[in-house]
Amino acid sequence: IESYESLVVVENLDAYKNCQSFCWPDVGAALIVYRGHEGPEERAVLRLLGEQAGERPIYAFYDPDPAGTGMVMDLPYASHVIVPPLDMAIRKRRLPERFNKQLAARPNLKQQSADFSQAWQSYVEELIDGGIASSQEWLCSARVGLRSIHLEP
C-alpha cells in the first residue's frame, strides 16, 4: 500500500468495476476500493481507512444525490470528495423521484454539512437547492469530468 499516493472509496460496485472509464481529477497513484455493503467487506474497508488516515488523502466517490451526500459525510476518515460539476448537463438528468425519496430520509444534509469545509457546504447547498440526484453510472457513460473538494474545515 505504500506505493499508493491516495485511496479512493467508490460507493457502487458497477462504478468500481468500471473505474478506469471515469474522468478522474488528479488523485495521484490511487488505490481504488469498493466500499462494500454491511458485513465483512465494509468492516475491512473501514479498517483500511482507519489505518491509512493521515498517511495519505482518502477520497470518497459517491452518487451526486442526497443519499450519496449523506454517506460521504458519514464516512469516517474521508479527507476529500470527488464530485461532478452541478452544471446544465447534470441538471437535465435530474431524477426527481429519487431526489425526493432520499431527501425525505436525510432532511438535514445542509445542516450536517456545516461540520465540513465551506466548499463542501456550498456544493451540498447547490445540490439540495437544485433538486439534483444522479448516478455514478451516468457520470461514467457521459464522460463527465470530475473534481475534488477538500472536506476538512
Short mmCIF file of C-alpha atoms in Angstrom, two decimals, residues 8 116 152:
data_model
loop_
_atom_site.label_atom_id
_atom_site.label_comp_id
_atom_site.label_asym_id
_atom_site.label_seq_id
_atom_site.Cartn_x
_atom_site.Cartn_y
_atom_site.Cartn_z
CA VAL A 8 -10.47 6.32 -3.38
CA PHE A 116 -17.13 20.40 6.84
CA GLU A 152 -11.98 19.19 6.36
#
